[in-house]
mmCIF file of C-alpha atoms in Angstrom:
data_model
loop_
_atom_site.group_PDB
_atom_site.id
_atom_site.type_symbol
_atom_site.label_atom_id
_atom_site.label_comp_id
_atom_site.label_asym_id
_atom_site.label_seq_id
_atom_site.Cartn_x
_atom_site.Cartn_y
_atom_site.Cartn_z
ATOM 1 C CA MET A 1 0.035 -0.209 -0.395
ATOM 2 C CA LYS A 2 3.147 2.002 0.575
ATOM 3 C CA SER A 3 3.865 1.970 -3.341
ATOM 4 C CA VAL A 4 0.508 2.804 -4.346
ATOM 5 C CA GLU A 5 0.122 5.585 -1.751
ATOM 6 C CA GLU A 6 3.832 6.687 -3.464
ATOM 7 C CA ASN A 7 2.698 6.581 -6.874
ATOM 8 C CA LEU A 8 -0.569 8.497 -6.385
ATOM 9 C CA LYS A 9 1.101 11.311 -5.226
ATOM 10 C CA ALA A 10 3.842 11.487 -8.021
ATOM 11 C CA LYS A 11 0.643 12.441 -10.012
ATOM 12 C CA SER A 12 -0.920 14.905 -7.667
ATOM 13 C CA GLU A 13 0.491 18.345 -9.445
ATOM 14 C CA THR A 14 -1.189 16.955 -12.751
ATOM 15 C CA LEU A 15 -4.142 16.347 -10.440
ATOM 16 C CA ILE A 16 -4.007 19.355 -8.544
ATOM 17 C CA SER A 17 -3.292 21.244 -11.511
ATOM 18 C CA ASN A 18 -6.426 20.315 -13.250
ATOM 19 C CA MET A 19 -8.695 20.746 -10.439
ATOM 20 C CA GLN A 20 -7.510 24.328 -9.947
ATOM 21 C CA ASP A 21 -8.820 24.476 -13.966
ATOM 22 C CA LEU A 22 -12.100 24.258 -12.677
ATOM 23 C CA HIS A 23 -11.895 27.958 -11.155
ATOM 24 C CA LYS A 24 -11.751 29.400 -14.755
ATOM 25 C CA TYR A 25 -15.106 27.878 -15.261
ATOM 26 C CA THR A 26 -18.860 29.776 -14.609
ATOM 27 C CA ILE A 27 -20.891 26.707 -13.577
ATOM 28 C CA TYR A 28 -24.600 26.189 -15.288
ATOM 29 C CA SER A 29 -26.789 26.986 -12.786
ATOM 30 C CA LYS A 30 -28.205 23.931 -12.741
ATOM 31 C CA VAL A 31 -25.414 21.834 -11.228
ATOM 32 C CA GLU A 32 -25.647 21.434 -8.028
ATOM 33 C CA LEU A 33 -23.268 19.069 -7.224
ATOM 34 C CA LEU A 34 -19.507 17.753 -8.994
ATOM 35 C CA ASP A 35 -18.862 14.190 -8.671
ATOM 36 C CA PHE A 36 -15.527 13.068 -9.243
ATOM 37 C CA VAL A 37 -15.440 9.297 -10.450
ATOM 38 C CA ALA A 38 -12.628 7.357 -10.340
ATOM 39 C CA PHE A 39 -12.365 4.448 -13.130
ATOM 40 C CA VAL A 40 -10.109 1.376 -12.717
ATOM 41 C CA ASP A 41 -11.486 -0.915 -16.092
ATOM 42 C CA ASP A 42 -9.035 -3.278 -15.780
ATOM 43 C CA PRO A 43 -7.505 -4.281 -12.217
ATOM 44 C CA SER A 44 -4.823 -6.110 -13.726
ATOM 45 C CA GLU A 45 -3.481 -3.307 -15.145
ATOM 46 C CA PHE A 46 -3.264 -0.917 -12.262
ATOM 47 C CA ASP A 47 -4.351 2.159 -14.285
ATOM 48 C CA LEU A 48 -6.468 4.768 -12.756
ATOM 49 C CA SER A 49 -8.842 7.389 -14.513
ATOM 50 C CA ILE A 50 -10.426 10.207 -12.750
ATOM 51 C CA THR A 51 -13.702 11.990 -14.615
ATOM 52 C CA MET A 52 -15.300 14.885 -12.575
ATOM 53 C CA PHE A 53 -19.188 15.313 -13.942
ATOM 54 C CA SER A 54 -21.569 17.958 -13.090
ATOM 55 C CA MET A 55 -24.961 16.319 -11.745
ATOM 56 C CA ASP A 56 -28.417 17.691 -10.144
ATOM 57 C CA ARG A 57 -29.333 16.248 -6.813
ATOM 58 C CA GLN A 58 -31.147 13.112 -8.567
ATOM 59 C CA ALA A 59 -27.907 12.112 -10.014
ATOM 60 C CA ASN A 60 -28.119 13.296 -13.672
ATOM 61 C CA GLU A 61 -25.898 14.118 -15.463
ATOM 62 C CA VAL A 62 -25.931 17.746 -16.563
ATOM 63 C CA PHE A 63 -25.009 19.661 -19.705
ATOM 64 C CA ASN A 64 -25.102 23.075 -20.658
ATOM 65 C CA GLU A 65 -27.585 23.391 -23.772
ATOM 66 C CA GLY A 66 -27.110 27.043 -24.190
ATOM 67 C CA THR A 67 -25.472 28.589 -26.673
ATOM 68 C CA ASP A 68 -22.640 30.426 -24.424
ATOM 69 C CA SER A 69 -19.150 28.608 -24.176
ATOM 70 C CA THR A 70 -18.223 30.561 -21.059
ATOM 71 C CA ILE A 71 -20.823 27.910 -18.963
ATOM 72 C CA PHE A 72 -19.619 24.572 -18.282
ATOM 73 C CA ALA A 73 -21.835 21.744 -17.778
ATOM 74 C CA GLY A 74 -20.849 18.650 -18.028
ATOM 75 C CA SER A 75 -17.840 16.231 -17.719
ATOM 76 C CA LEU A 76 -14.074 16.905 -17.929
ATOM 77 C CA GLY A 77 -11.236 14.579 -17.328
ATOM 78 C CA MET A 78 -9.274 15.445 -14.603
ATOM 79 C CA ILE A 79 -6.821 12.700 -14.903
ATOM 80 C CA GLU A 80 -5.833 9.578 -17.157
ATOM 81 C CA SER A 81 -4.484 6.602 -16.788
ATOM 82 C CA VAL A 82 -2.299 6.398 -13.353
ATOM 83 C CA ARG A 83 -0.527 3.123 -13.331
ATOM 84 C CA TYR A 84 -0.922 3.073 -9.032
ATOM 85 C CA THR A 85 0.847 -0.529 -8.649
ATOM 86 C CA HIS A 86 3.988 -1.652 -10.702
ATOM 87 C CA LEU A 87 4.642 -4.852 -10.595
ATOM 88 C CA LEU A 88 8.384 -6.243 -11.230
ATOM 89 C CA GLY A 89 8.511 -9.539 -13.246
ATOM 90 C CA ASN A 90 9.748 -12.048 -10.623
ATOM 91 C CA GLN A 91 7.122 -10.331 -8.295
ATOM 92 C CA THR A 92 3.930 -11.131 -10.352
ATOM 93 C CA ASP A 93 3.473 -14.797 -8.760
ATOM 94 C CA ASP A 94 4.310 -14.111 -5.334
ATOM 95 C CA PHE A 95 1.972 -10.720 -5.551
ATOM 96 C CA TRP A 96 -0.624 -12.711 -6.813
ATOM 97 C CA ASP A 97 -1.172 -14.905 -4.505
ATOM 98 C CA PHE A 98 -0.840 -12.751 -1.990
ATOM 99 C CA TYR A 99 -3.473 -10.365 -3.782
ATOM 100 C CA GLU A 100 -5.993 -13.617 -3.961
ATOM 101 C CA HIS A 101 -5.073 -14.415 -0.168
ATOM 102 C CA ASN A 102 -6.618 -10.679 0.922
ATOM 103 C CA GLN A 103 -8.412 -9.185 -2.462
ATOM 104 C CA GLU A 104 -11.173 -8.234 0.442
ATOM 105 C CA GLU A 105 -8.833 -6.076 2.767
ATOM 106 C CA LEU A 106 -6.254 -4.372 -0.147
ATOM 107 C CA ASN A 107 -9.582 -3.524 -2.213
ATOM 108 C CA LEU A 108 -10.757 -1.380 0.837
ATOM 109 C CA ALA A 109 -6.872 -0.146 1.387
ATOM 110 C CA GLU A 110 -7.013 0.797 -2.154
ATOM 111 C CA LYS A 111 -9.964 2.946 -1.965
ATOM 112 C CA GLN A 112 -9.231 4.628 0.899
ATOM 113 C CA ALA A 113 -6.015 5.804 -0.349
ATOM 114 C CA PHE A 114 -7.695 6.858 -4.312
ATOM 115 C CA ALA A 115 -10.162 8.650 -1.873
ATOM 116 C CA THR A 116 -7.273 10.406 0.499
ATOM 117 C CA TRP A 117 -5.574 11.273 -2.506
ATOM 118 C CA VAL A 118 -8.130 13.061 -4.190
ATOM 119 C CA ALA A 119 -8.850 14.897 -0.905
ATOM 120 C CA ASP A 120 -5.847 15.814 -0.442
ATOM 121 C CA CYS A 121 -5.727 16.787 -3.943
ATOM 122 C CA TRP A 122 -8.522 18.933 -3.751
ATOM 123 C CA LYS A 123 -7.507 20.692 -0.471
ATOM 124 C CA LYS A 124 -4.673 21.808 -2.191
ATOM 125 C CA ALA A 125 -6.293 22.984 -5.768
ATOM 126 C CA ASP A 126 -8.520 25.386 -2.958
ATOM 127 C CA GLY A 127 -11.850 23.129 -4.333
ATOM 128 C CA GLN A 128 -13.406 24.117 -1.359
ATOM 129 C CA ALA A 129 -13.950 27.915 -2.911
ATOM 130 C CA ILE A 130 -16.134 26.405 -5.520
ATOM 131 C CA THR A 131 -19.437 26.494 -3.172
ATOM 132 C CA LEU A 132 -20.827 23.239 -4.940
ATOM 133 C CA PRO A 133 -20.983 20.026 -2.735
ATOM 134 C CA THR A 134 -18.316 17.578 -4.413
ATOM 135 C CA TYR A 135 -18.162 14.049 -4.335
ATOM 136 C CA PHE A 136 -15.603 11.040 -4.936
ATOM 137 C CA SER A 137 -16.674 7.440 -5.745
ATOM 138 C CA LEU A 138 -15.221 4.472 -7.698
ATOM 139 C CA HIS A 139 -17.262 3.983 -11.047
ATOM 140 C CA ASP A 140 -19.750 0.509 -10.028
ATOM 141 C CA ASP A 141 -18.463 0.276 -6.271
ATOM 142 C CA LEU A 142 -21.313 -1.178 -4.656
ATOM 143 C CA ILE A 143 -19.438 -0.016 -1.575
#
């Protein structure tokens, strides 16, 4: 888990910078919350991407249907293809044996590491200056 946290931290400046860009936008008045969603498409590849969606309170994505391009609503990619675990060739079998026996605990720890990283970056990006409620979740996560 320490290496997961270190790998995420190495990408913090990119995520912080992209989050800071949100301050440049005028957010559409019908947007009621921001939802940062992490996507782990193939867990065996250990790649994480994060997209921010503008939403209403019924969990529907809000789009700007007007013609004013300075008003934002929709989605923005915050960061793509963050490799959060690196395995050396000689570690692969041992790692997967360990992972299979400890999958539940490791999944929870990974989720917590992702959430903590995003929250820390949000604070450093002065995200709290954006007065909308802001959430973080993992795509298709049931917990």
